[in-house]
């Protein structure tokens, strides 16, 4: 198996030709062992019987797409759902169909309680370069409130494995703003996470997604003021530890920024594989059939997996580029914003406006002023 994969590795590595636009790949794995009640992602807990057929369909779909796509891929992100739940050899076999540029970034999202040395060794052999761990909190009470299946010890042992197997880049996902979370508990989460010395942390304010059980229970909605305070504490502690905020919700050591997310924020092209996956090429966006059953059937029948799509006009694309860039340290050109009227929310940086810490909390309000 390893021999076969290494041959594939050589066969499917390629250089990006000339000045072609950078290309990324997203692979969606829509299976979870239990459903977190704040989560709106396309994922199922009762369809594990589809896993083998699903990964075979993803493999075939990728091979089919790259029969005509001449560009090699700069970054791959395998997200979910729970990619660490499915057999690693089948996932890696699908990834082997992707032609990568030398040094490409390949990230797989993992739930901490799934991580073992064997799983990570299989990923490393399959050209995975980066692990993103769904930590959310390092406080047992908050993990329980979030309905998570893991505990902080699972996170510590997962990070040990990540280091033992030799991954030098990894991310910890955190969530703040769970109802009744105290500031000292969030502080504890940040300190325990930083104690693991991660090169990258994403911290997301808990969002009430329509249609989720959380949305049906207003008593558990996060408090905006508490969340704002938690964001400021996160930025202070993470910055003091040497992690640089490079996008509203993302901090990294220099050189460990997530290249795949940067590709999204720069409006580059990406192809999405698997059910509900989104794609974008040169201003046209489309998304795949939502359920794994329909996706598997479409691939088997040689049909398109696209459910629907849209083409952005030039003006919408231009404004979207500014909105995305505003959220990053790149900021926006001075003439895109009346920065003087947004006192304290943006500051000048060379010939650009960039968000201040306070401005990052109000990024959406600033974005509506872009011109
Ligand atoms: C879709 S999950 C997949 C990863 C993995 N299954 C997990 O939950 O750990 C990716 C990340 O999105 C974030 N996330 C999901 N739903 C969210 C919500 N309603 N509000 C804020 N963050 C959310 C979590 O931090 C999670 O790690
Ligand atoms: S948050 Fe992660 S583990 Fe929970 S249901 Fe969503 S994808 Fe699955």
Short mmCIF file of C-alpha atoms and ligand atoms in Angstrom, two decimals:
data_model
loop_
_atom_site.label_atom_id
_atom_site.label_comp_id
_atom_site.label_asym_id
_atom_site.label_seq_id
_atom_site.Cartn_x
_atom_site.Cartn_y
_atom_site.Cartn_z
CA UNK A 1 0.00 0.00 0.00
CA UNK A 2 2.75 2.43 1.00
CA UNK A 3 4.67 1.62 -2.22
CA UNK A 4 1.60 2.24 -4.32
CA UNK A 5 1.01 5.57 -2.63
CA UNK A 6 4.60 6.74 -3.04
CA UNK A 7 4.42 5.99 -6.77
CA UNK A 8 1.21 7.95 -6.97
CA UNK A 9 2.91 10.73 -5.06
CA UNK A 10 5.57 11.05 -7.75
CA UNK A 11 3.08 10.64 -10.55
CA UNK A 12 0.72 13.30 -9.21
CA UNK A 13 3.24 15.95 -8.13
CA UNK A 14 3.58 18.73 -10.64
CA UNK A 15 4.67 22.31 -10.93
CA UNK A 16 2.18 25.07 -11.44
CA UNK A 17 2.55 26.15 -15.01
CA UNK A 18 3.66 29.70 -15.77
CA UNK A 19 1.50 32.46 -14.32
CA UNK A 20 -1.72 30.43 -13.95
CA UNK A 21 -3.93 31.51 -11.02
CA UNK A 22 -3.26 29.58 -7.78
CA UNK A 23 -5.63 26.64 -7.17
CA UNK A 24 -6.79 25.05 -3.89
CA UNK A 25 -8.88 21.95 -3.16
CA UNK A 26 -11.48 21.43 -0.42
CA UNK A 27 -12.64 17.89 0.41
CA UNK A 28 -15.75 17.48 2.59
CA UNK A 29 -16.23 14.49 4.89
CA UNK A 30 -19.88 14.55 6.07
CA UNK A 31 -19.81 12.04 8.94
CA UNK A 32 -19.70 12.60 12.72
CA UNK A 33 -20.08 10.26 15.68
CA UNK A 34 -22.42 12.70 17.40
CA UNK A 35 -23.96 16.03 16.47
CA UNK A 36 -22.97 19.19 18.35
CA UNK A 37 -26.12 21.27 18.76
CA UNK A 38 -24.49 24.54 17.59
CA UNK A 39 -23.25 23.04 14.31
CA UNK A 40 -24.90 23.77 10.95
CA UNK A 41 -22.37 22.02 8.72
CA UNK A 42 -23.51 19.30 6.28
CA UNK A 43 -22.83 16.24 8.41
CA UNK A 44 -24.67 13.11 9.51
CA UNK A 45 -24.36 10.69 12.42
CA UNK A 46 -26.51 7.87 10.98
CA UNK A 47 -24.89 7.25 7.59
CA UNK A 48 -21.63 5.50 8.42
CA UNK A 49 -22.66 2.67 6.07
CA UNK A 50 -21.99 5.11 3.20
CA UNK A 51 -18.40 5.92 4.17
CA UNK A 52 -16.58 3.50 1.83
CA UNK A 53 -18.74 4.34 -1.20
CA UNK A 54 -18.49 8.03 -0.41
CA UNK A 55 -14.69 8.09 -0.30
CA UNK A 56 -14.52 6.01 -3.49
CA UNK A 57 -16.83 8.58 -5.13
CA UNK A 58 -14.65 11.47 -3.93
CA UNK A 59 -11.59 9.71 -5.32
CA UNK A 60 -13.28 9.21 -8.69
CA UNK A 61 -14.62 12.76 -8.77
CA UNK A 62 -11.15 14.20 -8.08
CA UNK A 63 -9.55 12.01 -10.77
CA UNK A 64 -12.26 13.10 -13.22
CA UNK A 65 -11.70 16.81 -12.48
CA UNK A 66 -7.92 16.65 -12.81
CA UNK A 67 -8.14 14.82 -16.12
CA UNK A 68 -8.93 18.27 -17.57
CA UNK A 69 -7.51 20.73 -14.96
CA UNK A 70 -3.91 21.44 -15.86
CA UNK A 71 -2.92 23.35 -12.71
CA UNK A 72 -1.25 21.67 -9.74
CA UNK A 73 -2.68 22.50 -6.32
CA UNK A 74 -1.12 24.86 -3.76
CA UNK A 75 -3.23 23.84 -0.76
CA UNK A 76 -5.76 21.18 0.23
CA UNK A 77 -8.15 21.36 3.18
CA UNK A 78 -10.02 18.24 4.31
CA UNK A 79 -12.88 19.40 6.53
CA UNK A 80 -16.12 18.14 7.90
CA UNK A 81 -17.87 16.69 9.55
CA UNK A 82 -15.10 14.61 11.02
CA UNK A 83 -12.36 13.53 8.59
CA UNK A 84 -10.55 11.69 11.42
CA UNK A 85 -13.52 9.31 11.72
CA UNK A 86 -13.16 7.63 8.31
CA UNK A 87 -10.56 4.98 7.33
CA UNK A 88 -7.33 6.90 6.72
CA UNK A 89 -6.25 4.65 3.83
CA UNK A 90 -9.41 5.47 1.85
CA UNK A 91 -9.10 9.19 2.52
CA UNK A 92 -5.41 9.18 1.60
CA UNK A 93 -6.17 7.24 -1.60
CA UNK A 94 -8.59 9.99 -2.63
CA UNK A 95 -6.04 12.71 -1.80
CA UNK A 96 -3.41 10.87 -3.89
CA UNK A 97 -5.41 11.83 -7.01
CA UNK A 98 -4.62 15.52 -6.45
CA UNK A 99 -1.55 16.85 -8.30
CA UNK A 100 0.31 19.02 -5.79
CA UNK A 101 2.93 21.73 -6.28
CA UNK A 102 6.14 20.95 -4.37
CA UNK A 103 5.75 22.06 -0.75
CA UNK A 104 1.93 22.21 -0.94
CA UNK A 105 0.00 22.59 2.33
CA UNK A 106 -2.42 19.70 3.04
CA UNK A 107 -4.55 20.13 6.19
CA UNK A 108 -6.87 17.54 7.76
CA UNK A 109 -9.38 18.50 10.49
CA UNK A 110 -9.33 16.03 13.37
CA UNK A 111 -11.42 15.60 16.50
CA UNK A 112 -9.03 15.22 19.47
CA UNK A 113 -10.48 11.90 20.68
CA UNK A 114 -9.85 10.24 17.29
CA UNK A 115 -6.15 11.08 17.10
CA UNK A 116 -3.67 8.20 17.39
CA UNK A 117 -0.08 7.78 16.22
CA UNK A 118 -1.31 5.27 13.61
CA UNK A 119 -3.86 7.69 12.17
CA UNK A 120 -1.34 10.54 11.96
CA UNK A 121 1.38 8.29 10.50
CA UNK A 122 -1.05 7.28 7.73
CA UNK A 123 -1.83 10.95 7.06
CA UNK A 124 1.88 11.87 6.99
CA UNK A 125 2.54 9.06 4.52
CA UNK A 126 -0.37 10.38 2.45
CA UNK A 127 1.24 13.84 2.00
CA UNK A 128 -0.73 15.56 4.80
CA UNK A 129 1.39 18.42 6.22
CA UNK A 130 -0.89 20.07 8.77
CA UNK A 131 -3.47 19.02 11.38
CA UNK A 132 -6.34 21.21 12.58
CA UNK A 133 -7.71 20.05 15.95
CA UNK A 134 -11.27 20.87 17.05
CA UNK A 135 -10.40 21.74 20.66
CA UNK A 136 -13.11 24.37 21.36
CA UNK A 137 -12.35 24.57 25.11
CA UNK A 138 -9.86 23.25 27.64
CA UNK A 139 -12.41 23.44 30.49
CA UNK A 140 -14.46 20.25 31.07
CA UNK A 141 -17.61 22.17 32.10
CA UNK A 142 -17.61 24.15 28.83
CA UNK A 143 -16.90 21.08 26.70
CA UNK A 144 -19.93 19.45 28.32
CA UNK A 145 -22.11 22.50 27.67
CA UNK A 146 -21.00 22.39 24.03
CA UNK A 147 -21.90 18.69 23.90
CA UNK A 148 -18.35 17.67 22.94
CA UNK A 149 -17.22 14.06 23.31
CA UNK A 150 -13.59 14.77 24.23
CA UNK A 151 -11.87 16.13 27.34
CA UNK A 152 -8.75 18.31 27.74
CA UNK A 153 -6.53 15.23 28.22
CA UNK A 154 -7.50 14.05 24.71
CA UNK A 155 -6.20 17.37 23.38
CA UNK A 156 -2.91 17.06 25.25
CA UNK A 157 -2.36 13.54 24.00
CA UNK A 158 -3.37 14.49 20.42
CA UNK A 159 -0.78 17.29 20.39
CA UNK A 160 1.83 14.84 21.75
CA UNK A 161 1.04 12.53 18.82
CA UNK A 162 1.18 15.40 16.33
CA UNK A 163 4.70 16.23 17.53
CA UNK A 164 5.83 12.57 17.76
CA UNK A 165 4.80 11.89 14.18
CA UNK A 166 6.66 15.02 13.08
CA UNK A 167 4.01 17.54 12.01
CA UNK A 168 5.54 20.98 12.42
CA UNK A 169 2.39 22.90 11.54
CA UNK A 170 -0.91 22.47 13.34
CA UNK A 171 -3.90 24.49 14.47
CA UNK A 172 -6.13 24.48 17.53
CA UNK A 173 -9.76 25.64 16.95
CA UNK A 174 -11.28 27.37 19.98
CA UNK A 175 -14.82 28.66 20.62
CA UNK A 176 -15.65 31.51 23.02
CA UNK A 177 -19.01 32.81 24.20
CA UNK A 178 -20.73 29.61 25.34
CA UNK A 179 -23.58 30.77 27.61
CA UNK A 180 -22.44 31.03 31.25
CA UNK A 181 -18.74 30.77 30.29
CA UNK A 182 -16.85 32.98 32.74
CA UNK A 183 -13.90 35.12 31.74
CA UNK A 184 -11.61 33.09 34.01
CA UNK A 185 -12.70 29.90 32.22
CA UNK A 186 -11.86 31.40 28.81
CA UNK A 187 -8.56 32.55 30.27
CA UNK A 188 -7.87 28.97 31.40
CA UNK A 189 -8.67 27.64 27.91
CA UNK A 190 -6.26 30.10 26.32
CA UNK A 191 -3.49 29.39 28.84
CA UNK A 192 -3.85 25.62 28.54
CA UNK A 193 -3.90 25.90 24.76
CA UNK A 194 -0.81 28.14 24.76
CA UNK A 195 0.95 25.71 27.10
CA UNK A 196 0.87 23.27 24.15
CA UNK A 197 2.85 25.85 22.13
CA UNK A 198 0.74 25.63 18.94
CA UNK A 199 1.99 27.44 15.84
CA UNK A 200 -1.61 28.48 14.97
CA UNK A 201 -4.85 29.17 16.83
CA UNK A 202 -8.29 29.96 15.40
CA UNK A 203 -10.73 31.43 17.93
CA UNK A 204 -14.37 31.77 16.87
CA UNK A 205 -17.18 33.46 18.73
CA UNK A 206 -19.99 30.92 19.16
CA UNK A 207 -22.45 31.71 16.36
CA UNK A 208 -26.15 30.92 16.54
CA UNK A 209 -26.76 29.17 13.23
CA UNK A 210 -30.39 29.07 12.01
CA UNK A 211 -32.00 25.63 12.22
CA UNK A 212 -29.70 24.28 14.94
CA UNK A 213 -30.96 23.15 18.37
CA UNK A 214 -28.97 26.07 19.83
CA UNK A 215 -31.02 28.50 17.71
CA UNK A 216 -34.20 27.14 19.30
CA UNK A 217 -32.96 27.95 22.82
CA UNK A 218 -32.48 31.74 23.28
CA UNK A 219 -31.49 31.24 26.93
CA UNK A 220 -28.21 29.82 25.63
CA UNK A 221 -27.43 32.58 23.14
CA UNK A 222 -24.01 34.18 23.62
CA UNK A 223 -23.87 37.66 25.11
CA UNK A 224 -22.31 40.20 22.69
CA UNK A 225 -20.52 42.18 25.41
CA UNK A 226 -19.05 39.06 27.02
CA UNK A 227 -17.91 37.81 23.62
CA UNK A 228 -16.28 41.17 22.85
CA UNK A 229 -14.40 41.03 26.14
CA UNK A 230 -13.35 37.45 25.47
CA UNK A 231 -12.04 38.43 22.04
CA UNK A 232 -9.90 41.16 23.57
CA UNK A 233 -8.51 38.78 26.20
CA UNK A 234 -7.71 36.25 23.45
CA UNK A 235 -5.89 38.84 21.37
CA UNK A 236 -3.88 40.05 24.39
CA UNK A 237 -2.80 36.58 25.52
CA UNK A 238 -2.12 35.16 22.07
CA UNK A 239 -0.17 38.23 20.96
CA UNK A 240 1.86 38.23 24.18
CA UNK A 241 2.75 34.58 23.44
CA UNK A 242 4.18 35.55 20.04
CA UNK A 243 1.22 34.60 17.84
CA UNK A 244 0.34 37.30 15.34
CA UNK A 245 -3.26 38.09 14.46
CA UNK A 246 -3.38 37.90 10.64
CA UNK A 247 -7.14 37.65 10.17
CA UNK A 248 -9.94 38.59 12.59
CA UNK A 249 -10.24 35.02 14.01
CA UNK A 250 -6.75 33.66 13.28
CA UNK A 251 -3.38 33.96 15.01
CA UNK A 252 -0.12 32.28 13.97
CA UNK A 253 3.59 32.22 14.43
CA UNK A 254 5.18 33.86 11.38
CA UNK A 255 5.34 31.32 8.55
CA UNK A 256 2.51 29.17 9.95
CA UNK A 257 -0.43 31.10 8.48
CA UNK A 258 -3.00 28.76 6.93
CA UNK A 259 -2.21 29.02 3.22
CA UNK A 260 -5.54 27.51 2.27
CA UNK A 261 -7.50 30.20 4.11
CA UNK A 262 -5.25 32.87 2.62
CA UNK A 263 -6.16 31.49 -0.80
CA UNK A 264 -9.89 31.97 0.00
CA UNK A 265 -9.31 35.48 1.34
CA UNK A 266 -7.38 36.44 -1.80
CA UNK A 267 -10.27 35.25 -3.99
CA UNK A 268 -8.16 32.61 -5.69
CA UNK A 269 -9.64 29.52 -7.31
CA UNK A 270 -10.62 26.34 -5.44
CA UNK A 271 -12.37 23.11 -6.36
CA UNK A 272 -14.62 21.45 -3.77
CA UNK A 273 -15.16 17.68 -3.69
CA UNK A 274 -17.78 15.77 -1.73
CA UNK A 275 -21.35 16.66 -0.86
CA UNK A 276 -22.14 20.31 -0.09
CA UNK A 277 -18.60 21.38 -1.04
CA UNK A 278 -18.23 24.83 -2.63
CA UNK A 279 -16.01 25.75 -5.57
CA UNK A 280 -14.86 29.01 -7.15
CA UNK A 281 -13.12 29.60 -10.46
CA UNK A 282 -12.58 33.10 -11.86
CA UNK A 283 -15.77 34.65 -10.46
CA UNK A 284 -18.04 31.65 -10.94
CA UNK A 285 -19.10 29.89 -7.73
CA UNK A 286 -20.98 26.65 -7.40
CA UNK A 287 -21.90 24.15 -4.71
CA UNK A 288 -22.44 20.42 -4.74
CA UNK A 289 -25.50 18.27 -3.99
CA UNK A 290 -26.08 18.42 -0.24
CA UNK A 291 -26.50 14.78 0.80
CA UNK A 292 -23.88 12.03 0.59
CA UNK A 293 -26.41 9.68 -1.09
CA UNK A 294 -27.08 12.06 -3.97
CA UNK A 295 -23.40 12.86 -4.36
CA UNK A 296 -22.41 9.16 -4.53
CA UNK A 297 -25.20 8.46 -7.03
CA UNK A 298 -24.23 11.40 -9.27
CA UNK A 299 -20.58 10.32 -9.42
CA UNK A 300 -21.58 6.69 -10.10
CA UNK A 301 -23.83 7.81 -12.99
CA UNK A 302 -21.16 10.11 -14.44
CA UNK A 303 -23.47 13.09 -13.78
CA UNK A 304 -22.50 16.56 -12.56
CA UNK A 305 -22.30 16.84 -8.77
CA UNK A 306 -23.20 20.54 -8.89
CA UNK A 307 -26.49 21.56 -7.25
CA UNK A 308 -26.43 25.22 -8.31
CA UNK A 309 -24.09 28.11 -9.01
CA UNK A 310 -23.76 31.83 -9.69
CA UNK A 311 -21.45 34.17 -11.57
CA UNK A 312 -20.40 37.30 -9.75
CA UNK A 313 -20.35 40.55 -11.70
CA UNK A 314 -17.14 42.57 -11.62
CA UNK A 315 -18.43 45.11 -9.07
CA UNK A 316 -19.61 42.43 -6.62
CA UNK A 317 -16.27 40.70 -6.97
CA UNK A 318 -14.36 43.91 -6.35
CA UNK A 319 -16.35 44.68 -3.19
CA UNK A 320 -16.02 41.11 -1.95
CA UNK A 321 -12.25 41.28 -2.44
CA UNK A 322 -12.16 44.41 -0.26
CA UNK A 323 -14.37 42.80 2.43
CA UNK A 324 -12.11 39.76 2.62
CA UNK A 325 -8.90 41.79 2.61
CA UNK A 326 -10.23 44.16 5.30
CA UNK A 327 -10.42 41.22 7.73
CA UNK A 328 -6.71 40.47 7.22
CA UNK A 329 -3.55 42.39 8.05
CA UNK A 330 -3.38 43.36 4.35
CA UNK A 331 -6.23 45.84 5.01
CA UNK A 332 -7.63 47.91 2.13
CA UNK A 333 -6.33 50.81 -0.02
CA UNK A 334 -6.90 54.26 1.51
CA UNK A 335 -9.41 55.23 -1.18
CA UNK A 336 -11.65 52.22 -0.38
CA UNK A 337 -12.73 53.66 2.99
CA UNK A 338 -13.30 57.04 4.66
CA UNK A 339 -10.97 56.01 7.50
CA UNK A 340 -10.96 59.43 9.17
CA UNK A 341 -14.66 59.03 10.00
CA UNK A 342 -14.06 55.60 11.59
CA UNK A 343 -12.04 56.83 14.53
CA UNK A 344 -10.55 53.99 16.55
CA UNK A 345 -11.81 51.28 14.20
CA UNK A 346 -9.12 51.54 11.49
CA UNK A 347 -5.61 52.94 11.45
CA UNK A 348 -3.26 53.87 8.61
CA UNK A 349 -0.56 51.39 7.64
CA UNK A 350 1.49 52.71 4.69
CA UNK A 351 -1.00 53.46 1.93
CA UNK A 352 -3.70 51.20 3.45
CA UNK A 353 -6.28 51.16 6.24
CA UNK A 354 -6.12 48.22 8.63
CA UNK A 355 -8.56 47.30 11.41
CA UNK A 356 -7.56 48.08 15.00
CA UNK A 357 -8.31 45.47 17.70
CA UNK A 358 -11.58 47.28 18.46
CA UNK A 359 -12.27 47.50 14.72
CA UNK A 360 -11.83 43.75 14.33
CA UNK A 361 -14.77 43.30 16.72
CA UNK A 362 -16.86 45.48 14.42
CA UNK A 363 -15.43 44.25 11.11
CA UNK A 364 -18.89 43.75 9.57
CA UNK A 365 -19.96 47.31 10.43
CA UNK A 366 -16.76 48.69 8.88
CA UNK A 367 -17.21 46.47 5.80
CA UNK A 368 -20.55 48.09 4.90
CA UNK A 369 -18.66 51.43 4.55
CA UNK A 370 -16.34 50.05 1.84
CA UNK A 371 -16.62 51.79 -1.49
C1 LIG B 1 -17.23 22.19 11.16
S1 LIG B 1 -16.08 21.97 12.44
C2 LIG B 1 -15.30 20.54 11.91
C3 LIG B 1 -14.22 20.10 12.85
C4 LIG B 1 -14.54 19.02 13.84
N1 LIG B 1 -15.62 18.20 13.46
C5 LIG B 1 -14.83 19.60 15.19
O1 LIG B 1 -15.96 19.98 15.45
O2 LIG B 1 -13.93 19.65 15.98
C6 LIG B 1 -14.85 23.23 12.19
C7 LIG B 1 -14.81 24.28 13.27
O3 LIG B 1 -15.87 25.18 13.13
C8 LIG B 1 -16.11 25.81 14.37
N2 LIG B 1 -17.56 25.93 14.51
C9 LIG B 1 -18.51 25.06 14.10
N3 LIG B 1 -19.75 25.54 14.37
C10 LIG B 1 -19.56 26.75 14.98
C11 LIG B 1 -20.46 27.75 15.52
N4 LIG B 1 -21.79 27.59 15.48
N5 LIG B 1 -19.90 28.86 16.06
C12 LIG B 1 -18.57 29.03 16.09
N6 LIG B 1 -17.69 28.12 15.63
C13 LIG B 1 -18.17 27.00 15.06
C14 LIG B 1 -15.45 24.95 15.45
O4 LIG B 1 -14.41 25.67 16.07
C15 LIG B 1 -14.92 23.76 14.69
O5 LIG B 1 -13.69 23.31 15.18
S1 LIG B 2 -18.91 20.69 15.27
FE1 LIG B 2 -17.62 19.12 14.32
S2 LIG B 2 -18.02 17.22 15.54
FE2 LIG B 2 -19.66 18.66 16.02
S3 LIG B 2 -21.31 18.09 14.59
FE3 LIG B 2 -20.15 19.80 13.63
S4 LIG B 2 -18.66 18.81 12.35
FE4 LIG B 2 -19.43 17.22 13.78
#
